[in-house]
Amino acid sequence: MQSDGPIPRLEETPGGCCGGGSAPGLPLERATDLSESLQVLGHPIRLQILDILARRGGEVCVCDLEAALPVKQPTVSHHLRILREAGLVGAERRGQWAHYYVCPDALSAVETEIRAWFQSVG
Amino acid sequence: MQSDGPIPRLEETPGGCCGGGSAPGLPLERATDLSESLQVLGHPIRLQILDILARRGGEVCVCDLEAALPVKQPTVSHHLRILREAGLVGAERRGQWAHYYVCPDALSAVETEIRAWFQSVG
DNA sequence: ACCACGTATTGACATTCATCGATATTGCGC
DNA sequence: GCGCAATATCGATGAATGTCAATACGTGGT
């Protein structure tokens, strides 16, 4: 990596060209954590699912979601699972229907996370 | 969908099982647009890049970013291109160095977009 | 002109993701 | 029990993504 070059040089500023060393204000761990939240939201179907669930204050069954979305039922279930595993929605089986609802706490936790990042950047 | 069955019935709700028809409060187009913004932010390296650029108010050259990030130079350039194409950062070539900086307007536009969505959902 | 350096791009590769048909699972009514 | 309806899971497939070595490009120094 640096042993084969015939020019050892002397390293001045660690950055090398334009200023101070780059202290990682955002540790990789926190960046990864936040990016995972953003990725869960980063799909149009999942945004629409959350929108529908929120717009109906109550619970919505999968068949209704399927009817409102441009994807087939397995795909709806797939996205619901992702949202569920992220804690953003919950489900309750009632009869043969599964009723989904948003988890406002988790959602506002993500909102807080995102807002804090924007504040630290902007 | 409703013309061949001999039983029009009273269940005219498209959903069929648990309530009202699902009006798509979020049109797919807007959901896609927002999800693209979220996806740009949904990567730890890109979050760290934006963080570094913001933390140093001024401009940062690629070699400094490379030194501060756990990826190689082509990967840094790759993520910078994505951020540039999203309008979140700008670049200025000075000598042989490329200096990058955040575009606060674009960033706060995304923030507004995201915040508006959270408001419509939460 | 040449060479060294910083950056961008290309090409290949591996990994992850989204989608859907097919199938399994579960609960309800008969 | 049997069959049907709603949902979940499996498996395959194609697309998108992230990473890096190699290479190309552009600039400055000698």
Short mmCIF file of C-alpha atoms (C1' of nucleotides) in Angstrom, two decimals:
data_model
loop_
_atom_site.label_atom_id
_atom_site.label_comp_id
_atom_site.label_asym_id
_atom_site.label_seq_id
_atom_site.Cartn_x
_atom_site.Cartn_y
_atom_site.Cartn_z
CA MET A 1 0.00 0.00 0.00
CA GLN A 2 2.81 2.40 0.80
CA SER A 3 5.90 0.27 0.85
CA ASP A 4 6.59 -0.24 -2.84
CA GLY A 5 6.65 3.40 -3.81
CA PRO A 6 10.20 4.75 -3.95
CA ILE A 7 9.09 8.04 -2.45
CA PRO A 8 8.52 7.84 1.29
CA ARG A 9 7.78 11.53 1.35
CA LEU A 10 6.99 13.32 4.48
CA GLU A 11 3.46 13.47 5.59
CA GLU A 12 2.40 16.86 6.69
CA THR A 13 -1.23 17.46 7.47
CA PRO A 14 -2.99 14.11 7.79
CA GLY A 15 -5.62 15.13 5.33
CA GLY A 16 -2.90 15.88 2.87
CA CYS A 17 -4.23 18.80 0.94
CA CYS A 18 -6.86 21.07 2.23
CA GLY A 19 -6.93 21.32 5.93
CA GLY A 20 -7.57 19.52 9.15
CA GLY A 21 -7.90 15.87 9.80
CA SER A 22 -11.42 14.66 9.26
CA ALA A 23 -12.77 13.79 12.63
CA PRO A 24 -15.70 11.49 12.00
CA GLY A 25 -18.43 13.45 13.68
CA LEU A 26 -20.85 10.70 12.77
CA PRO A 27 -19.46 7.34 13.84
CA LEU A 28 -20.03 4.61 11.31
CA GLU A 29 -22.23 2.72 13.73
CA ARG A 30 -24.68 5.56 14.10
CA ALA A 31 -24.59 6.32 10.40
CA THR A 32 -25.44 2.71 9.68
CA ASP A 33 -28.25 2.73 12.17
CA LEU A 34 -29.80 5.85 10.74
CA SER A 35 -29.33 4.69 7.17
CA GLU A 36 -31.26 1.52 7.95
CA SER A 37 -34.21 3.53 9.14
CA LEU A 38 -34.03 5.64 6.02
CA GLN A 39 -33.90 2.60 3.82
CA VAL A 40 -37.03 1.16 5.35
CA LEU A 41 -38.83 4.36 4.42
CA GLY A 42 -37.04 4.50 1.08
CA HIS A 43 -39.54 2.52 -0.94
CA PRO A 44 -42.69 3.95 -2.50
CA ILE A 45 -44.88 0.99 -1.60
CA ARG A 46 -43.84 1.15 2.01
CA LEU A 47 -44.51 4.87 2.11
CA GLN A 48 -47.94 4.27 0.66
CA ILE A 49 -48.67 1.51 3.12
CA LEU A 50 -47.82 3.76 6.04
CA ASP A 51 -49.86 6.53 4.49
CA ILE A 52 -52.93 4.32 4.14
CA LEU A 53 -52.59 2.92 7.63
CA ALA A 54 -52.25 6.39 9.08
CA ARG A 55 -55.05 7.90 7.06
CA ARG A 56 -57.45 5.35 8.45
CA GLY A 57 -56.79 5.89 12.06
CA GLY A 58 -57.80 2.32 12.74
CA GLU A 59 -56.69 -1.01 11.45
CA VAL A 60 -56.53 -2.16 7.87
CA CYS A 61 -56.52 -5.68 6.57
CA VAL A 62 -54.12 -6.89 3.92
CA CYS A 63 -56.77 -7.33 1.25
CA ASP A 64 -57.58 -3.65 1.47
CA LEU A 65 -53.95 -2.75 1.12
CA GLU A 66 -53.59 -5.07 -1.82
CA ALA A 67 -56.57 -3.41 -3.49
CA ALA A 68 -55.04 0.02 -3.03
CA LEU A 69 -51.52 -0.79 -4.11
CA PRO A 70 -50.04 -1.60 -7.51
CA VAL A 71 -48.40 -4.84 -6.36
CA LYS A 72 -49.62 -8.36 -5.73
CA GLN A 73 -50.42 -9.87 -2.40
CA PRO A 74 -47.10 -11.63 -1.72
CA THR A 75 -45.34 -8.36 -2.31
CA VAL A 76 -47.64 -6.55 0.08
CA SER A 77 -46.92 -9.17 2.72
CA HIS A 78 -43.23 -8.79 2.03
CA HIS A 79 -43.27 -5.07 2.66
CA LEU A 80 -45.49 -5.47 5.69
CA ARG A 81 -42.95 -7.83 7.13
CA ILE A 82 -40.18 -5.32 6.63
CA LEU A 83 -42.24 -2.62 8.29
CA ARG A 84 -43.15 -4.97 11.09
CA GLU A 85 -39.56 -6.00 11.69
CA ALA A 86 -38.63 -2.35 11.81
CA GLY A 87 -41.27 -1.89 14.46
CA LEU A 88 -43.11 0.73 12.44
CA VAL A 89 -46.32 -1.24 12.16
CA GLY A 90 -48.04 -3.85 14.25
CA ALA A 91 -50.48 -6.56 13.35
CA GLU A 92 -53.35 -8.22 15.05
CA ARG A 93 -54.99 -11.35 13.73
CA ARG A 94 -58.73 -11.19 14.00
CA GLY A 95 -60.55 -14.08 12.46
CA GLN A 96 -58.96 -14.85 9.20
CA TRP A 97 -57.92 -11.29 8.66
CA ALA A 98 -54.74 -9.62 9.73
CA HIS A 99 -55.23 -6.05 10.77
CA TYR A 100 -52.27 -3.75 10.53
CA TYR A 101 -51.75 -0.42 12.22
CA VAL A 102 -48.97 2.10 12.56
CA CYS A 103 -46.92 2.28 15.73
CA PRO A 104 -46.81 6.01 16.35
CA ASP A 105 -44.07 5.77 18.93
CA ALA A 106 -41.68 4.00 16.60
CA LEU A 107 -42.55 6.33 13.79
CA SER A 108 -41.91 9.44 15.81
CA ALA A 109 -38.72 7.90 17.11
CA VAL A 110 -37.50 7.63 13.54
CA GLU A 111 -38.67 11.14 12.89
CA THR A 112 -36.69 12.38 15.86
CA GLU A 113 -33.63 10.47 14.69
CA ILE A 114 -33.85 11.98 11.24
CA ARG A 115 -34.58 15.44 12.51
CA ALA A 116 -31.59 15.29 14.82
CA TRP A 117 -29.37 14.39 11.92
CA PHE A 118 -30.62 17.23 9.80
CA GLN A 119 -30.02 19.54 12.71
CA SER A 120 -26.45 18.37 13.07
CA VAL A 121 -25.85 18.81 9.37
CA GLY A 122 -27.89 21.86 8.48
CA MET B 1 -65.11 -6.51 -11.53
CA GLN B 2 -68.77 -5.92 -10.68
CA SER B 3 -70.72 -6.54 -13.88
CA ASP B 4 -70.70 -10.31 -14.24
CA GLY B 5 -71.85 -11.25 -10.78
CA PRO B 6 -75.63 -11.62 -10.44
CA ILE B 7 -75.46 -10.23 -6.95
CA PRO B 8 -74.68 -6.54 -6.84
CA ARG B 9 -75.48 -6.61 -3.16
CA LEU B 10 -74.82 -3.81 -0.80
CA GLU B 11 -71.17 -4.49 -0.19
CA GLU B 12 -69.95 -2.01 -2.71
CA THR B 13 -66.88 -1.06 -0.75
CA PRO B 14 -63.91 -2.02 -2.90
CA GLY B 15 -61.92 -3.18 0.07
CA GLY B 16 -64.36 -5.91 0.79
CA CYS B 17 -63.68 -6.72 4.40
CA CYS B 18 -62.90 -4.02 6.84
CA GLY B 19 -64.16 -0.68 5.83
CA GLY B 20 -63.83 2.12 3.39
CA GLY B 21 -62.21 2.14 0.03
CA SER B 22 -58.55 2.92 0.25
CA ALA B 23 -58.14 6.29 -1.31
CA PRO B 24 -54.45 6.65 -2.10
CA GLY B 25 -53.71 9.72 -0.08
CA LEU B 26 -50.15 9.53 -1.33
CA PRO B 27 -50.10 9.17 -5.11
CA LEU B 28 -47.51 6.73 -6.35
CA GLU B 29 -45.66 9.48 -8.12
CA ARG B 30 -45.09 11.49 -4.98
CA ALA B 31 -44.27 8.38 -2.99
CA THR B 32 -41.65 7.46 -5.56
CA ASP B 33 -40.20 10.93 -5.50
CA LEU B 34 -39.90 11.00 -1.74
CA SER B 35 -38.54 7.47 -1.59
CA GLU B 36 -35.77 8.45 -3.96
CA SER B 37 -34.69 11.23 -1.67
CA LEU B 38 -34.75 8.85 1.25
CA GLN B 39 -32.71 6.30 -0.62
CA VAL B 40 -30.01 8.82 -1.37
CA LEU B 41 -29.69 9.43 2.35
CA GLY B 42 -30.08 5.75 3.11
CA HIS B 43 -26.44 4.79 3.00
CA PRO B 44 -23.99 5.18 5.87
CA ILE B 45 -21.14 6.39 3.71
CA ARG B 46 -23.27 9.09 2.15
CA LEU B 47 -24.48 10.18 5.57
CA GLN B 48 -20.90 10.40 6.74
CA ILE B 49 -19.87 12.35 3.67
CA LEU B 50 -22.60 14.89 4.25
CA ASP B 51 -21.68 15.04 7.90
CA ILE B 52 -18.03 15.73 7.15
CA LEU B 53 -18.83 18.33 4.54
CA ALA B 54 -21.20 20.09 6.90
CA ARG B 55 -18.93 19.92 9.88
CA ARG B 56 -16.24 21.73 7.97
CA GLY B 57 -18.23 24.66 6.88
CA GLY B 58 -16.01 25.04 3.86
CA GLU B 59 -14.94 22.78 1.10
CA VAL B 60 -13.33 19.39 1.37
CA CYS B 61 -11.30 17.60 -1.23
CA VAL B 62 -11.79 13.96 -2.09
CA CYS B 63 -8.52 12.80 -0.61
CA ASP B 64 -9.62 14.09 2.77
CA LEU B 65 -12.90 12.27 2.49
CA GLU B 66 -11.12 9.11 1.46
CA ALA B 67 -8.88 9.38 4.49
CA ALA B 68 -11.87 9.74 6.79
CA LEU B 69 -14.00 6.99 5.33
CA PRO B 70 -13.69 3.19 5.40
CA VAL B 71 -13.92 2.82 1.63
CA LYS B 72 -11.53 3.25 -1.27
CA GLN B 73 -11.29 6.23 -3.55
CA PRO B 74 -13.47 4.95 -6.42
CA THR B 75 -16.21 4.23 -3.94
CA VAL B 76 -15.95 7.72 -2.50
CA SER B 77 -16.24 9.15 -6.00
CA HIS B 78 -19.21 6.92 -6.66
CA HIS B 79 -21.10 8.18 -3.63
CA LEU B 80 -20.13 11.75 -4.37
CA ARG B 81 -21.59 11.38 -7.82
CA ILE B 82 -24.87 10.13 -6.37
CA LEU B 83 -24.99 13.03 -3.96
CA ARG B 84 -24.11 15.43 -6.75
CA GLU B 85 -26.79 14.08 -9.07
CA ALA B 86 -29.28 14.45 -6.25
CA GLY B 87 -28.21 18.08 -5.95
CA LEU B 88 -27.22 17.66 -2.32
CA VAL B 89 -23.58 18.54 -2.86
CA GLY B 90 -21.68 20.63 -5.33
CA ALA B 91 -18.12 20.48 -6.52
CA GLU B 92 -15.56 22.98 -7.64
CA ARG B 93 -12.35 22.01 -9.31
CA ARG B 94 -9.43 24.00 -8.03
CA GLY B 95 -6.10 22.99 -9.39
CA GLN B 96 -5.96 19.26 -9.37
CA TRP B 97 -8.23 18.99 -6.42
CA ALA B 98 -11.97 18.76 -6.39
CA HIS B 99 -13.57 20.56 -3.52
CA TYR B 100 -16.99 19.43 -2.43
CA TYR B 101 -19.53 21.28 -0.36
CA VAL B 102 -23.09 20.76 0.78
CA CYS B 103 -25.93 22.59 -0.93
CA PRO B 104 -27.94 23.78 2.06
CA ASP B 105 -30.95 24.69 -0.04
CA ALA B 106 -31.31 21.24 -1.52
CA LEU B 107 -30.72 19.65 1.84
CA SER B 108 -33.37 21.69 3.57
CA ALA B 109 -35.73 21.03 0.69
CA VAL B 110 -35.37 17.34 1.37
CA GLU B 111 -35.82 17.97 5.04
CA THR B 112 -39.03 19.84 4.35
CA GLU B 113 -40.26 17.08 2.09
CA ILE B 114 -39.60 14.47 4.74
CA ARG B 115 -41.03 16.55 7.51
CA ALA B 116 -44.20 17.15 5.53
CA TRP B 117 -44.62 13.45 5.05
CA PHE B 118 -44.21 12.72 8.73
CA GLN B 119 -46.75 15.37 9.48
CA SER B 120 -49.25 13.82 7.09
CA VAL B 121 -48.70 10.43 8.64
CA GLY B 122 -48.15 11.17 12.29
"C1'" DA C 1 7.73 16.58 -23.22
"C1'" DC C 2 7.45 13.86 -19.41
"C1'" DC C 3 6.09 12.34 -14.95
"C1'" DA C 4 3.62 12.40 -10.62
"C1'" DC C 5 -0.54 13.27 -8.35
"C1'" DG C 6 -5.62 13.81 -7.55
"C1'" DT C 7 -9.92 12.47 -9.28
"C1'" DA C 8 -13.33 10.25 -12.45
"C1'" DT C 9 -14.79 6.37 -14.98
"C1'" DT C 10 -14.95 1.65 -16.46
"C1'" DG C 11 -15.60 -3.23 -15.87
"C1'" DA C 12 -16.21 -7.12 -13.16
"C1'" DC C 13 -18.01 -9.22 -9.29
"C1'" DA C 14 -20.76 -10.21 -5.24
"C1'" DT C 15 -24.61 -9.05 -2.65
"C1'" DT C 16 -28.93 -7.41 -1.77
"C1'" DC C 17 -33.58 -6.30 -3.21
"C1'" DA C 18 -38.23 -6.41 -5.46
"C1'" DT C 19 -41.55 -9.02 -7.57
"C1'" DC C 20 -44.53 -12.79 -8.36
"C1'" DG C 21 -46.26 -17.75 -9.00
"C1'" DA C 22 -46.85 -21.62 -6.28
"C1'" DT C 23 -47.63 -23.50 -2.03
"C1'" DA C 24 -48.31 -23.77 2.99
"C1'" DT C 25 -50.85 -22.18 6.96
"C1'" DT C 26 -54.68 -20.74 9.57
"C1'" DG C 27 -59.44 -19.87 10.69
"C1'" DC C 28 -64.32 -19.87 9.36
"C1'" DG C 29 -68.71 -21.89 7.81
"C1'" DC C 30 -71.05 -25.87 6.52
"C1'" DG D 1 -64.26 -33.47 8.61
"C1'" DC D 2 -64.22 -30.62 4.03
"C1'" DG D 3 -63.61 -26.73 1.30
"C1'" DC D 4 -63.02 -21.88 0.99
"C1'" DA D 5 -61.00 -17.42 1.98
"C1'" DA D 6 -57.17 -14.50 3.82
"C1'" DT D 7 -52.50 -14.30 4.73
"C1'" DA D 8 -47.69 -15.91 5.07
"C1'" DT D 9 -43.81 -18.20 3.29
"C1'" DC D 10 -40.93 -20.37 -0.30
"C1'" DG D 11 -38.36 -20.37 -4.57
"C1'" DA D 12 -36.95 -18.50 -8.71
"C1'" DT D 13 -35.84 -14.68 -11.43
"C1'" DG D 14 -34.34 -10.20 -12.88
"C1'" DA D 15 -32.80 -5.70 -11.45
"C1'" DA D 16 -30.34 -2.61 -8.69
"C1'" DT D 17 -26.57 -1.65 -5.66
"C1'" DG D 18 -21.89 -1.40 -3.45
"C1'" DT D 19 -17.18 -2.29 -3.84
"C1'" DC D 20 -12.70 -2.19 -5.82
"C1'" DA D 21 -8.74 -2.91 -9.23
"C1'" DA D 22 -7.45 -1.09 -13.37
"C1'" DT D 23 -7.43 2.56 -16.24
"C1'" DA D 24 -8.36 7.08 -18.17
"C1'" DC D 25 -8.41 12.01 -17.57
"C1'" DG D 26 -6.69 16.47 -16.26
"C1'" DT D 27 -3.45 19.47 -13.97
"C1'" DG D 28 0.95 21.13 -12.23
"C1'" DG D 29 5.84 20.80 -11.75
"C1'" DT D 30 10.31 19.95 -13.71
#
